[in-house]
Tab-separated table of C-alpha atoms in Angstrom:
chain	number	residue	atom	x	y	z
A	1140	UNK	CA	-175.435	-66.762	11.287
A	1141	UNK	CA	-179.105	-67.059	12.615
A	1142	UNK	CA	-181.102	-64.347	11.989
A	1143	UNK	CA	-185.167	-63.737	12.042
A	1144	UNK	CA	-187.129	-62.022	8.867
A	1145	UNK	CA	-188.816	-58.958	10.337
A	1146	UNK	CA	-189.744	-57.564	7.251
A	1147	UNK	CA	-190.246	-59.266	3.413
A	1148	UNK	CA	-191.734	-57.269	0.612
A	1149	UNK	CA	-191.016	-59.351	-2.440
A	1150	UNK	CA	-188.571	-57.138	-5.032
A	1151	UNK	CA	-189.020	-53.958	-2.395
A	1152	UNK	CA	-187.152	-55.007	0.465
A	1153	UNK	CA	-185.819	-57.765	3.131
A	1154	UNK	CA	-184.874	-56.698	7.001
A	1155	UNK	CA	-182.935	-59.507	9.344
A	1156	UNK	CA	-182.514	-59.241	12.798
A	1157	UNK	CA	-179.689	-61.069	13.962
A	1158	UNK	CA	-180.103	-64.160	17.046
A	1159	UNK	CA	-176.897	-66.061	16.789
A	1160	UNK	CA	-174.632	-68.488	15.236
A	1161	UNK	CA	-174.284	-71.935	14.403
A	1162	UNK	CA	-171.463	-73.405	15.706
A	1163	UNK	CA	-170.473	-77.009	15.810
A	1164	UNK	CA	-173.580	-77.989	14.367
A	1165	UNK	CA	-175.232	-76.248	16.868
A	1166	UNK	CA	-177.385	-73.227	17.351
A	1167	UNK	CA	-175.537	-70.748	19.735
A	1168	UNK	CA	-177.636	-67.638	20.713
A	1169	UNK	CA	-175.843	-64.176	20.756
A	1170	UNK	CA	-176.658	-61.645	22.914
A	1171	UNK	CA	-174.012	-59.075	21.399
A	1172	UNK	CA	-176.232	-59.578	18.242
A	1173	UNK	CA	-179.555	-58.526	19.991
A	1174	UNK	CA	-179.340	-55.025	18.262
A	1175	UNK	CA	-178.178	-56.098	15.141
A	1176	UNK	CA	-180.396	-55.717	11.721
A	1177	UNK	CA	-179.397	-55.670	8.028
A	1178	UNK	CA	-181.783	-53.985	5.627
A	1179	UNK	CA	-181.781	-54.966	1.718
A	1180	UNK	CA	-183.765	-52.357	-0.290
A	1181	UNK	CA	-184.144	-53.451	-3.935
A	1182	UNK	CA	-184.584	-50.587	-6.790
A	1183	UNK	CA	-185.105	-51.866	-10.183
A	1184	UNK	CA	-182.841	-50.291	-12.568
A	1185	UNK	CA	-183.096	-51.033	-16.184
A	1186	UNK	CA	-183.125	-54.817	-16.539
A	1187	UNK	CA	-181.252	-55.138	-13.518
A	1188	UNK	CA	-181.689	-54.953	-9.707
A	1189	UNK	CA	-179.601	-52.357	-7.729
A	1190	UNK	CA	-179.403	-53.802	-3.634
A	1191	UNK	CA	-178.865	-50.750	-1.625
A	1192	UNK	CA	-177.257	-52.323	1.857
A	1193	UNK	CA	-178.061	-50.951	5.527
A	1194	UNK	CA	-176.842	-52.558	8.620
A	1195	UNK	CA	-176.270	-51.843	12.491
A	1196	UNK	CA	-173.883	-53.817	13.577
A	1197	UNK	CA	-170.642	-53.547	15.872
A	1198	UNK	CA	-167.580	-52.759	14.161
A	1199	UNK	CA	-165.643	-55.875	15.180
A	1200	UNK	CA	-168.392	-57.609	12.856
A	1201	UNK	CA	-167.994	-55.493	9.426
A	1202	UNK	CA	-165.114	-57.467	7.880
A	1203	UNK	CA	-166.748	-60.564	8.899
A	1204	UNK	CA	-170.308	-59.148	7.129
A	1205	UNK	CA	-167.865	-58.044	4.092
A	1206	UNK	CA	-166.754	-61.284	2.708
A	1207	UNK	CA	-170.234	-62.467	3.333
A	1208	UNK	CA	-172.354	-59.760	1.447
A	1209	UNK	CA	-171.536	-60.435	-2.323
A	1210	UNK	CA	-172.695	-64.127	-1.495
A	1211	UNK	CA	-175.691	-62.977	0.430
A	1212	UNK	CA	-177.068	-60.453	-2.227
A	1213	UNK	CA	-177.050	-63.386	-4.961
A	1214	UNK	CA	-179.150	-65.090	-2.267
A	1215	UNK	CA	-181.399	-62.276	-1.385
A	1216	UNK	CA	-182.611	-61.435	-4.665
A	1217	UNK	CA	-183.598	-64.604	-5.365
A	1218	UNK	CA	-185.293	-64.542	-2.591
A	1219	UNK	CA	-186.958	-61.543	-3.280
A	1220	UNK	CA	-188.134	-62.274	-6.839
């Protein structure tokens, strides 16, 4: 997936709009993903980091998202650190 960073506030929070998909090796824009946005909120909690997850996104696309999350929150909090 191709998606653009509207929103980065280091260890508060990370929003994504989604653009579209590489496939083949090649950048394929979406149009079905125009509305699409996750939202990664980061609380602090203890020594640890709780990731509270908020997305709008078509159903069809949830199991897809599913497998990809666990993967994507290592990611993101490095990101966000």
């Amino acid at each position: 997936l191709v998606s653009k960073v509207v929103v980065f506030e280091p260890e508060k929070e990370i929003k994504f709009s989604f653009l579209g998909e590489i496939t083949s090796g090649k950048y394929v824009e979406v149009p079905a993903f125009a509305e699409m946005l996750e939202h990664y909120i980061f609380e602090p909690v203890g020594n640890q980091t709780k990731m509270l997850v908020d997305v709008a996104m078509d159903d069809e696309y949830y199991d897809m998202m599913n497998e990809m999350w666990d993967q994507a929150g290592i990611e993101l909090i490095k990101l966000s650190n």
